[in-house]
């Protein structure tokens, strides 16, 4: 019964991962009459001297450093808002979740139009400020391009993690909140000593999933900026895909993928250790 799933897992995950590990130490190219040969750590030495790769690492960490806390906090705030029992709760839950079920490609295309020099966002800024402030060309300015992608990504992904937080909130026994209310504690104190500790397992899951998703940033960059301008939005995954397919440097792309795997593993382990349940 499990054989179809196991077969798909082997073909599309295990075998590619093993090949990537092996190819990272060779001179393999996507299309080349010259057979691949073992080159040791040469690809990794080239990475250390590649300014585009170093900029991609910096962009990836900057994106994750902003998206992880902001998206997790926004999603938790939305979950707290829609966790109560009032008229229209299901409507607001649906509205907040709609961006999640929309294809990231479609979302990226729509926001590309919004971010244009004469797009809706700049028209709103112009109208609100009565023409005193002119919005920049968001995606074509190195100083705003990454921030624009960050804002759009937080907006698109917050709804999914809102559902995760909401599920965690509903597992907290109502008796604890009732006891806190009887004792006359404030909402902040109730959140700090009842709600937040009860979300320990949910918190770990949300932080790890957002981190992995943030480090895997690709679709938004590929659709909206293609890594530009001046590599200001290039990321590890985008550079790996560009190197492997556009430049046909399979071995070099495999080395980038291996570095990406190690970085995500380290960050996830550190997060797991910091958020683990204390004895």
PDB file of C-alpha atoms in Angstrom:
ATOM      1  CA  UNK A   1       0.000   0.000   0.000  1.00  0.00           C
ATOM      2  CA  UNK A   2       2.865   2.364   0.712  1.00  0.00           C
ATOM      3  CA  UNK A   3       4.898   1.426  -2.361  1.00  0.00           C
ATOM      4  CA  UNK A   4       3.580   4.215  -4.685  1.00  0.00           C
ATOM      5  CA  UNK A   5       4.422   6.908  -2.127  1.00  0.00           C
ATOM      6  CA  UNK A   6       7.794   5.310  -1.372  1.00  0.00           C
ATOM      7  CA  UNK A   7       8.593   5.117  -5.101  1.00  0.00           C
ATOM      8  CA  UNK A   8       7.740   8.794  -5.634  1.00  0.00           C
ATOM      9  CA  UNK A   9       9.799   9.726  -2.587  1.00  0.00           C
ATOM     10  CA  UNK A  10      12.796   7.814  -3.920  1.00  0.00           C
ATOM     11  CA  UNK A  11      12.567   9.191  -7.464  1.00  0.00           C
ATOM     12  CA  UNK A  12      11.868  12.830  -6.655  1.00  0.00           C
ATOM     13  CA  UNK A  13      13.663  13.283  -3.323  1.00  0.00           C
ATOM     14  CA  UNK A  14      16.172  10.642  -2.245  1.00  0.00           C
ATOM     15  CA  UNK A  15      17.868  10.101  -5.599  1.00  0.00           C
ATOM     16  CA  UNK A  16      18.118  13.861  -6.455  1.00  0.00           C
ATOM     17  CA  UNK A  17      19.564  14.587  -2.990  1.00  0.00           C
ATOM     18  CA  UNK A  18      22.183  11.846  -3.361  1.00  0.00           C
ATOM     19  CA  UNK A  19      23.053  13.063  -6.868  1.00  0.00           C
ATOM     20  CA  UNK A  20      23.368  16.649  -5.652  1.00  0.00           C
ATOM     21  CA  UNK A  21      25.783  15.572  -2.923  1.00  0.00           C
ATOM     22  CA  UNK A  22      27.863  13.674  -5.456  1.00  0.00           C
ATOM     23  CA  UNK A  23      27.807  16.252  -8.252  1.00  0.00           C
ATOM     24  CA  UNK A  24      28.924  19.046  -5.897  1.00  0.00           C
ATOM     25  CA  UNK A  25      32.424  17.553  -5.954  1.00  0.00           C
ATOM     26  CA  UNK A  26      32.659  17.143  -9.743  1.00  0.00           C
ATOM     27  CA  UNK A  27      32.923  19.305 -12.867  1.00  0.00           C
ATOM     28  CA  UNK A  28      29.568  18.157 -14.284  1.00  0.00           C
ATOM     29  CA  UNK A  29      27.632  20.413 -16.639  1.00  0.00           C
ATOM     30  CA  UNK A  30      24.049  20.062 -17.818  1.00  0.00           C
ATOM     31  CA  UNK A  31      24.991  19.640 -21.477  1.00  0.00           C
ATOM     32  CA  UNK A  32      28.656  18.947 -22.174  1.00  0.00           C
ATOM     33  CA  UNK A  33      30.590  16.500 -24.356  1.00  0.00           C
ATOM     34  CA  UNK A  34      33.247  16.298 -21.633  1.00  0.00           C
ATOM     35  CA  UNK A  35      32.502  13.682 -18.958  1.00  0.00           C
ATOM     36  CA  UNK A  36      32.329  14.838 -15.379  1.00  0.00           C
ATOM     37  CA  UNK A  37      35.432  14.370 -13.252  1.00  0.00           C
ATOM     38  CA  UNK A  38      36.130  14.661  -9.551  1.00  0.00           C
ATOM     39  CA  UNK A  39      37.443  18.117  -8.571  1.00  0.00           C
ATOM     40  CA  UNK A  40      37.241  17.940  -4.789  1.00  0.00           C
ATOM     41  CA  UNK A  41      36.362  21.197  -3.046  1.00  0.00           C
ATOM     42  CA  UNK A  42      36.968  23.435  -6.063  1.00  0.00           C
ATOM     43  CA  UNK A  43      33.308  24.368  -6.433  1.00  0.00           C
ATOM     44  CA  UNK A  44      33.110  25.391  -2.789  1.00  0.00           C
ATOM     45  CA  UNK A  45      36.289  27.467  -3.146  1.00  0.00           C
ATOM     46  CA  UNK A  46      34.680  29.245  -6.103  1.00  0.00           C
ATOM     47  CA  UNK A  47      31.596  29.930  -3.983  1.00  0.00           C
ATOM     48  CA  UNK A  48      33.700  31.625  -1.334  1.00  0.00           C
ATOM     49  CA  UNK A  49      35.063  34.009  -3.985  1.00  0.00           C
ATOM     50  CA  UNK A  50      31.787  34.597  -5.837  1.00  0.00           C
ATOM     51  CA  UNK A  51      30.322  38.026  -4.935  1.00  0.00           C
ATOM     52  CA  UNK A  52      26.897  37.036  -6.300  1.00  0.00           C
ATOM     53  CA  UNK A  53      26.801  33.983  -4.034  1.00  0.00           C
ATOM     54  CA  UNK A  54      27.841  36.027  -0.995  1.00  0.00           C
ATOM     55  CA  UNK A  55      25.196  38.626  -1.805  1.00  0.00           C
ATOM     56  CA  UNK A  56      22.629  35.834  -2.199  1.00  0.00           C
ATOM     57  CA  UNK A  57      23.520  34.472   1.248  1.00  0.00           C
ATOM     58  CA  UNK A  58      23.153  37.951   2.753  1.00  0.00           C
ATOM     59  CA  UNK A  59      19.810  38.516   1.019  1.00  0.00           C
ATOM     60  CA  UNK A  60      18.507  35.138   2.145  1.00  0.00           C
ATOM     61  CA  UNK A  61      19.398  35.752   5.779  1.00  0.00           C
ATOM     62  CA  UNK A  62      18.023  39.307   5.656  1.00  0.00           C
ATOM     63  CA  UNK A  63      14.754  38.036   4.189  1.00  0.00           C
ATOM     64  CA  UNK A  64      14.456  35.310   6.842  1.00  0.00           C
ATOM     65  CA  UNK A  65      15.440  37.643   9.698  1.00  0.00           C
ATOM     66  CA  UNK A  66      12.518  39.948   8.881  1.00  0.00           C
ATOM     67  CA  UNK A  67       9.898  37.500   7.620  1.00  0.00           C
ATOM     68  CA  UNK A  68      10.132  34.926  10.420  1.00  0.00           C
ATOM     69  CA  UNK A  69       9.286  37.214  13.389  1.00  0.00           C
ATOM     70  CA  UNK A  70       6.979  39.569  11.467  1.00  0.00           C
ATOM     71  CA  UNK A  71       4.937  36.854   9.775  1.00  0.00           C
ATOM     72  CA  UNK A  72       4.732  34.749  12.940  1.00  0.00           C
ATOM     73  CA  UNK A  73       3.674  37.763  15.012  1.00  0.00           C
ATOM     74  CA  UNK A  74       1.123  38.969  12.463  1.00  0.00           C
ATOM     75  CA  UNK A  75      -0.340  35.475  12.119  1.00  0.00           C
ATOM     76  CA  UNK A  76      -0.606  35.148  15.904  1.00  0.00           C
ATOM     77  CA  UNK A  77      -2.339  38.523  16.132  1.00  0.00           C
ATOM     78  CA  UNK A  78      -4.853  37.507  13.468  1.00  0.00           C
ATOM     79  CA  UNK A  79      -5.440  34.182  15.215  1.00  0.00           C
ATOM     80  CA  UNK A  80      -6.165  35.941  18.498  1.00  0.00           C
ATOM     81  CA  UNK A  81      -8.621  38.251  16.726  1.00  0.00           C
ATOM     82  CA  UNK A  82     -10.613  35.474  15.051  1.00  0.00           C
ATOM     83  CA  UNK A  83     -10.440  33.059  17.989  1.00  0.00           C
ATOM     84  CA  UNK A  84     -13.311  34.747  19.786  1.00  0.00           C
ATOM     85  CA  UNK A  85     -16.977  33.984  19.321  1.00  0.00           C
ATOM     86  CA  UNK A  86     -18.645  36.846  17.538  1.00  0.00           C
ATOM     87  CA  UNK A  87     -20.708  37.395  14.410  1.00  0.00           C
ATOM     88  CA  UNK A  88     -18.651  37.222  11.217  1.00  0.00           C
ATOM     89  CA  UNK A  89     -15.788  35.127  12.612  1.00  0.00           C
ATOM     90  CA  UNK A  90     -15.882  32.652   9.723  1.00  0.00           C
ATOM     91  CA  UNK A  91     -15.976  35.516   7.221  1.00  0.00           C
ATOM     92  CA  UNK A  92     -12.796  37.092   8.588  1.00  0.00           C
ATOM     93  CA  UNK A  93     -11.054  33.725   8.779  1.00  0.00           C
ATOM     94  CA  UNK A  94     -11.832  33.172   5.112  1.00  0.00           C
ATOM     95  CA  UNK A  95     -10.694  36.653   4.089  1.00  0.00           C
ATOM     96  CA  UNK A  96      -7.366  36.289   5.905  1.00  0.00           C
ATOM     97  CA  UNK A  97      -6.808  32.841   4.361  1.00  0.00           C
ATOM     98  CA  UNK A  98      -7.622  33.765   0.732  1.00  0.00           C
ATOM     99  CA  UNK A  99      -4.027  34.851  -0.173  1.00  0.00           C
ATOM    100  CA  UNK A 100      -2.741  31.430   0.888  1.00  0.00           C
ATOM    101  CA  UNK A 101      -4.910  29.481  -1.565  1.00  0.00           C
ATOM    102  CA  UNK A 102      -3.946  31.839  -4.405  1.00  0.00           C
ATOM    103  CA  UNK A 103      -0.988  30.687  -6.487  1.00  0.00           C
ATOM    104  CA  UNK A 104       2.251  32.437  -5.564  1.00  0.00           C
ATOM    105  CA  UNK A 105       2.891  33.059  -9.266  1.00  0.00           C
ATOM    106  CA  UNK A 106      -0.449  34.848  -9.598  1.00  0.00           C
ATOM    107  CA  UNK A 107       0.159  36.824  -6.400  1.00  0.00           C
ATOM    108  CA  UNK A 108       3.630  37.833  -7.618  1.00  0.00           C
ATOM    109  CA  UNK A 109       2.284  39.006 -10.988  1.00  0.00           C
ATOM    110  CA  UNK A 110      -0.463  41.066  -9.340  1.00  0.00           C
ATOM    111  CA  UNK A 111       1.972  42.689  -6.890  1.00  0.00           C
ATOM    112  CA  UNK A 112       4.383  43.416  -9.732  1.00  0.00           C
ATOM    113  CA  UNK A 113       1.706  45.661 -11.235  1.00  0.00           C
ATOM    114  CA  UNK A 114       1.006  47.210  -7.830  1.00  0.00           C
ATOM    115  CA  UNK A 115       4.706  48.029  -7.376  1.00  0.00           C
ATOM    116  CA  UNK A 116       5.149  49.726 -10.755  1.00  0.00           C
ATOM    117  CA  UNK A 117       6.208  53.378 -10.878  1.00  0.00           C
ATOM    118  CA  UNK A 118       2.672  54.390 -11.840  1.00  0.00           C
ATOM    119  CA  UNK A 119       1.043  51.478 -10.042  1.00  0.00           C
ATOM    120  CA  UNK A 120      -1.745  51.477  -7.479  1.00  0.00           C
ATOM    121  CA  UNK A 121       0.573  51.635  -4.459  1.00  0.00           C
ATOM    122  CA  UNK A 122       2.289  54.817  -5.630  1.00  0.00           C
ATOM    123  CA  UNK A 123      -1.054  56.335  -6.588  1.00  0.00           C
ATOM    124  CA  UNK A 124      -2.292  55.713  -3.039  1.00  0.00           C
ATOM    125  CA  UNK A 125       0.857  57.303  -1.598  1.00  0.00           C
ATOM    126  CA  UNK A 126       0.432  60.266  -3.935  1.00  0.00           C
ATOM    127  CA  UNK A 127      -3.225  60.695  -2.981  1.00  0.00           C
ATOM    128  CA  UNK A 128      -2.715  60.340   0.776  1.00  0.00           C
ATOM    129  CA  UNK A 129       0.176  62.821   0.824  1.00  0.00           C
ATOM    130  CA  UNK A 130      -1.545  65.202  -1.632  1.00  0.00           C
ATOM    131  CA  UNK A 131       1.344  64.811  -4.049  1.00  0.00           C
ATOM    132  CA  UNK A 132       4.044  65.725  -1.531  1.00  0.00           C
ATOM    133  CA  UNK A 133       5.598  62.238  -1.555  1.00  0.00           C
ATOM    134  CA  UNK A 134       6.417  60.330  -4.715  1.00  0.00           C
ATOM    135  CA  UNK A 135       6.662  56.554  -4.387  1.00  0.00           C
ATOM    136  CA  UNK A 136       9.822  54.889  -5.739  1.00  0.00           C
ATOM    137  CA  UNK A 137      10.072  52.323  -8.496  1.00  0.00           C
ATOM    138  CA  UNK A 138       9.856  49.585  -5.889  1.00  0.00           C
ATOM    139  CA  UNK A 139      11.179  46.598  -7.812  1.00  0.00           C
ATOM    140  CA  UNK A 140      13.772  48.454  -9.885  1.00  0.00           C
ATOM    141  CA  UNK A 141      15.440  50.259  -6.994  1.00  0.00           C
ATOM    142  CA  UNK A 142      18.115  48.212  -5.126  1.00  0.00           C
ATOM    143  CA  UNK A 143      17.226  49.971  -1.873  1.00  0.00           C
ATOM    144  CA  UNK A 144      13.542  48.944  -1.957  1.00  0.00           C
ATOM    145  CA  UNK A 145      13.334  45.776  -4.070  1.00  0.00           C
ATOM    146  CA  UNK A 146      14.003  43.264  -1.285  1.00  0.00           C
ATOM    147  CA  UNK A 147      11.744  45.143   1.150  1.00  0.00           C
ATOM    148  CA  UNK A 148       8.946  45.048  -1.420  1.00  0.00           C
ATOM    149  CA  UNK A 149       9.254  41.273  -1.774  1.00  0.00           C
ATOM    150  CA  UNK A 150       9.362  40.890   2.020  1.00  0.00           C
ATOM    151  CA  UNK A 151       6.136  42.867   2.465  1.00  0.00           C
ATOM    152  CA  UNK A 152       4.325  40.859  -0.203  1.00  0.00           C
ATOM    153  CA  UNK A 153       5.572  37.531   1.192  1.00  0.00           C
ATOM    154  CA  UNK A 154       4.440  38.361   4.734  1.00  0.00           C
ATOM    155  CA  UNK A 155       1.001  39.339   3.444  1.00  0.00           C
ATOM    156  CA  UNK A 156       0.662  36.153   1.406  1.00  0.00           C
ATOM    157  CA  UNK A 157       1.824  33.670   4.041  1.00  0.00           C
ATOM    158  CA  UNK A 158       0.332  35.074   7.251  1.00  0.00           C
ATOM    159  CA  UNK A 159      -3.050  33.420   6.676  1.00  0.00           C
ATOM    160  CA  UNK A 160      -1.647  29.900   6.649  1.00  0.00           C
ATOM    161  CA  UNK A 161       0.175  30.293   9.935  1.00  0.00           C
ATOM    162  CA  UNK A 162      -2.878  32.040  11.380  1.00  0.00           C
ATOM    163  CA  UNK A 163      -4.691  28.719  10.990  1.00  0.00           C
ATOM    164  CA  UNK A 164      -1.854  26.890  12.767  1.00  0.00           C
ATOM    165  CA  UNK A 165      -1.875  29.381  15.651  1.00  0.00           C
ATOM    166  CA  UNK A 166      -5.672  29.159  15.793  1.00  0.00           C
ATOM    167  CA  UNK A 167      -5.524  25.383  16.102  1.00  0.00           C
ATOM    168  CA  UNK A 168      -3.020  25.770  18.942  1.00  0.00           C
ATOM    169  CA  UNK A 169      -5.191  28.341  20.713  1.00  0.00           C
ATOM    170  CA  UNK A 170      -8.162  26.008  20.643  1.00  0.00           C
ATOM    171  CA  UNK A 171      -6.204  23.240  22.370  1.00  0.00           C
ATOM    172  CA  UNK A 172      -5.693  25.380  25.499  1.00  0.00           C
ATOM    173  CA  UNK A 173      -8.265  24.323  28.129  1.00  0.00           C
ATOM    174  CA  UNK A 174     -10.966  26.950  28.592  1.00  0.00           C
ATOM    175  CA  UNK A 175     -10.842  26.325  32.339  1.00  0.00           C
ATOM    176  CA  UNK A 176      -7.455  28.030  32.539  1.00  0.00           C
ATOM    177  CA  UNK A 177      -8.814  31.218  30.979  1.00  0.00           C
ATOM    178  CA  UNK A 178     -11.896  31.087  33.195  1.00  0.00           C
ATOM    179  CA  UNK A 179      -9.740  30.719  36.317  1.00  0.00           C
ATOM    180  CA  UNK A 180      -7.593  33.665  35.211  1.00  0.00           C
ATOM    181  CA  UNK A 181     -10.711  35.772  34.613  1.00  0.00           C
ATOM    182  CA  UNK A 182     -12.062  34.933  38.057  1.00  0.00           C
ATOM    183  CA  UNK A 183      -8.738  35.992  39.587  1.00  0.00           C
ATOM    184  CA  UNK A 184      -9.117  39.316  37.800  1.00  0.00           C
ATOM    185  CA  UNK A 185      -5.872  39.218  35.833  1.00  0.00           C
ATOM    186  CA  UNK A 186      -5.402  41.513  32.841  1.00  0.00           C
ATOM    187  CA  UNK A 187      -5.494  40.318  29.235  1.00  0.00           C
ATOM    188  CA  UNK A 188      -1.757  40.754  28.858  1.00  0.00           C
ATOM    189  CA  UNK A 189      -1.063  38.729  32.017  1.00  0.00           C
ATOM    190  CA  UNK A 190      -3.451  36.027  30.834  1.00  0.00           C
ATOM    191  CA  UNK A 191      -1.702  35.890  27.472  1.00  0.00           C
ATOM    192  CA  UNK A 192       1.752  35.798  29.089  1.00  0.00           C
ATOM    193  CA  UNK A 193       1.097  33.088  31.670  1.00  0.00           C
ATOM    194  CA  UNK A 194      -1.726  31.053  30.101  1.00  0.00           C
ATOM    195  CA  UNK A 195      -1.885  31.466  26.316  1.00  0.00           C
ATOM    196  CA  UNK A 196       1.808  31.768  25.432  1.00  0.00           C
ATOM    197  CA  UNK A 197       2.993  28.719  27.465  1.00  0.00           C
ATOM    198  CA  UNK A 198       0.140  26.696  26.006  1.00  0.00           C
ATOM    199  CA  UNK A 199       1.393  27.447  22.494  1.00  0.00           C
ATOM    200  CA  UNK A 200       4.868  25.969  23.029  1.00  0.00           C
ATOM    201  CA  UNK A 201       4.531  23.099  20.546  1.00  0.00           C
ATOM    202  CA  UNK A 202       2.668  25.278  18.042  1.00  0.00           C
ATOM    203  CA  UNK A 203       5.306  27.989  18.369  1.00  0.00           C
ATOM    204  CA  UNK A 204       8.108  25.576  17.507  1.00  0.00           C
ATOM    205  CA  UNK A 205       6.269  24.265  14.464  1.00  0.00           C
ATOM    206  CA  UNK A 206       5.366  27.726  13.161  1.00  0.00           C
ATOM    207  CA  UNK A 207       8.878  29.141  13.564  1.00  0.00           C
ATOM    208  CA  UNK A 208      10.558  26.182  11.867  1.00  0.00           C
ATOM    209  CA  UNK A 209       8.123  26.101   8.933  1.00  0.00           C
ATOM    210  CA  UNK A 210       8.378  29.847   8.343  1.00  0.00           C
ATOM    211  CA  UNK A 211      12.171  29.662   8.514  1.00  0.00           C
ATOM    212  CA  UNK A 212      12.383  26.854   5.977  1.00  0.00           C
ATOM    213  CA  UNK A 213       9.934  28.664   3.704  1.00  0.00           C
ATOM    214  CA  UNK A 214      11.871  31.937   4.031  1.00  0.00           C
ATOM    215  CA  UNK A 215      15.182  30.305   3.194  1.00  0.00           C
ATOM    216  CA  UNK A 216      13.544  28.656   0.168  1.00  0.00           C
ATOM    217  CA  UNK A 217      12.562  31.996  -1.385  1.00  0.00           C
ATOM    218  CA  UNK A 218      12.438  31.555  -5.170  1.00  0.00           C
ATOM    219  CA  UNK A 219       9.081  32.087  -6.883  1.00  0.00           C
ATOM    220  CA  UNK A 220       8.679  35.741  -5.918  1.00  0.00           C
ATOM    221  CA  UNK A 221      12.204  36.569  -7.073  1.00  0.00           C
ATOM    222  CA  UNK A 222      11.893  34.586 -10.298  1.00  0.00           C
ATOM    223  CA  UNK A 223       8.619  36.264 -11.276  1.00  0.00           C
ATOM    224  CA  UNK A 224       9.128  39.796  -9.984  1.00  0.00           C
ATOM    225  CA  UNK A 225      12.829  40.728 -10.256  1.00  0.00           C
ATOM    226  CA  UNK A 226      14.899  37.818 -11.646  1.00  0.00           C
ATOM    227  CA  UNK A 227      17.435  38.506  -8.920  1.00  0.00           C
ATOM    228  CA  UNK A 228      17.895  42.172  -9.770  1.00  0.00           C
ATOM    229  CA  UNK A 229      18.438  44.993  -9.716  1.00  0.00           C
ATOM    230  CA  UNK A 230      22.187  44.581  -9.149  1.00  0.00           C
ATOM    231  CA  UNK A 231      21.602  41.200  -7.434  1.00  0.00           C
ATOM    232  CA  UNK A 232      19.748  42.969  -4.615  1.00  0.00           C
ATOM    233  CA  UNK A 233      17.091  40.215  -4.526  1.00  0.00           C
ATOM    234  CA  UNK A 234      19.153  37.197  -5.539  1.00  0.00           C
ATOM    235  CA  UNK A 235      18.803  34.277  -3.109  1.00  0.00           C
ATOM    236  CA  UNK A 236      20.492  30.917  -2.630  1.00  0.00           C
ATOM    237  CA  UNK A 237      17.712  28.922  -4.263  1.00  0.00           C
ATOM    238  CA  UNK A 238      17.363  31.361  -7.152  1.00  0.00           C
ATOM    239  CA  UNK A 239      21.102  31.341  -7.810  1.00  0.00           C
ATOM    240  CA  UNK A 240      21.177  27.542  -7.677  1.00  0.00           C
ATOM    241  CA  UNK A 241      18.397  27.303 -10.268  1.00  0.00           C
ATOM    242  CA  UNK A 242      19.971  29.982 -12.462  1.00  0.00           C
ATOM    243  CA  UNK A 243      23.406  28.352 -12.287  1.00  0.00           C
ATOM    244  CA  UNK A 244      22.075  24.860 -12.903  1.00  0.00           C
ATOM    245  CA  UNK A 245      19.674  25.543 -15.772  1.00  0.00           C
ATOM    246  CA  UNK A 246      20.404  28.915 -17.371  1.00  0.00           C
ATOM    247  CA  UNK A 247      24.191  28.673 -17.063  1.00  0.00           C
ATOM    248  CA  UNK A 248      24.188  24.832 -17.181  1.00  0.00           C
ATOM    249  CA  UNK A 249      26.703  24.604 -14.323  1.00  0.00           C
ATOM    250  CA  UNK A 250      25.238  21.523 -12.687  1.00  0.00           C
ATOM    251  CA  UNK A 251      28.123  20.905 -10.292  1.00  0.00           C
ATOM    252  CA  UNK A 252      28.239  24.522  -9.163  1.00  0.00           C
ATOM    253  CA  UNK A 253      24.475  24.548  -8.575  1.00  0.00           C
ATOM    254  CA  UNK A 254      24.782  21.320  -6.590  1.00  0.00           C
ATOM    255  CA  UNK A 255      27.429  22.941  -4.385  1.00  0.00           C
ATOM    256  CA  UNK A 256      25.061  25.872  -3.740  1.00  0.00           C
ATOM    257  CA  UNK A 257      22.266  23.428  -2.901  1.00  0.00           C
ATOM    258  CA  UNK A 258      24.531  21.574  -0.481  1.00  0.00           C
ATOM    259  CA  UNK A 259      25.459  24.819   1.287  1.00  0.00           C
ATOM    260  CA  UNK A 260      21.775  25.756   1.407  1.00  0.00           C
ATOM    261  CA  UNK A 261      20.915  22.384   2.965  1.00  0.00           C
ATOM    262  CA  UNK A 262      23.575  22.776   5.659  1.00  0.00           C
ATOM    263  CA  UNK A 263      22.509  26.339   6.500  1.00  0.00           C
ATOM    264  CA  UNK A 264      18.827  25.432   6.824  1.00  0.00           C
ATOM    265  CA  UNK A 265      19.718  22.391   8.924  1.00  0.00           C
ATOM    266  CA  UNK A 266      21.849  24.458  11.294  1.00  0.00           C
ATOM    267  CA  UNK A 267      19.246  27.209  11.670  1.00  0.00           C
ATOM    268  CA  UNK A 268      16.455  24.676  12.235  1.00  0.00           C
ATOM    269  CA  UNK A 269      18.474  22.832  14.897  1.00  0.00           C
ATOM    270  CA  UNK A 270      19.295  26.097  16.662  1.00  0.00           C
ATOM    271  CA  UNK A 271      15.638  27.134  16.570  1.00  0.00           C
ATOM    272  CA  UNK A 272      14.549  23.756  17.862  1.00  0.00           C
ATOM    273  CA  UNK A 273      17.031  23.961  20.722  1.00  0.00           C
ATOM    274  CA  UNK A 274      16.007  27.493  21.688  1.00  0.00           C
ATOM    275  CA  UNK A 275      12.298  26.671  21.636  1.00  0.00           C
ATOM    276  CA  UNK A 276      12.459  23.206  23.183  1.00  0.00           C
ATOM    277  CA  UNK A 277      10.505  22.458  26.321  1.00  0.00           C
ATOM    278  CA  UNK A 278      12.592  23.104  29.440  1.00  0.00           C
ATOM    279  CA  UNK A 279      12.818  20.478  32.163  1.00  0.00           C
TER     280      UNK A 279
END
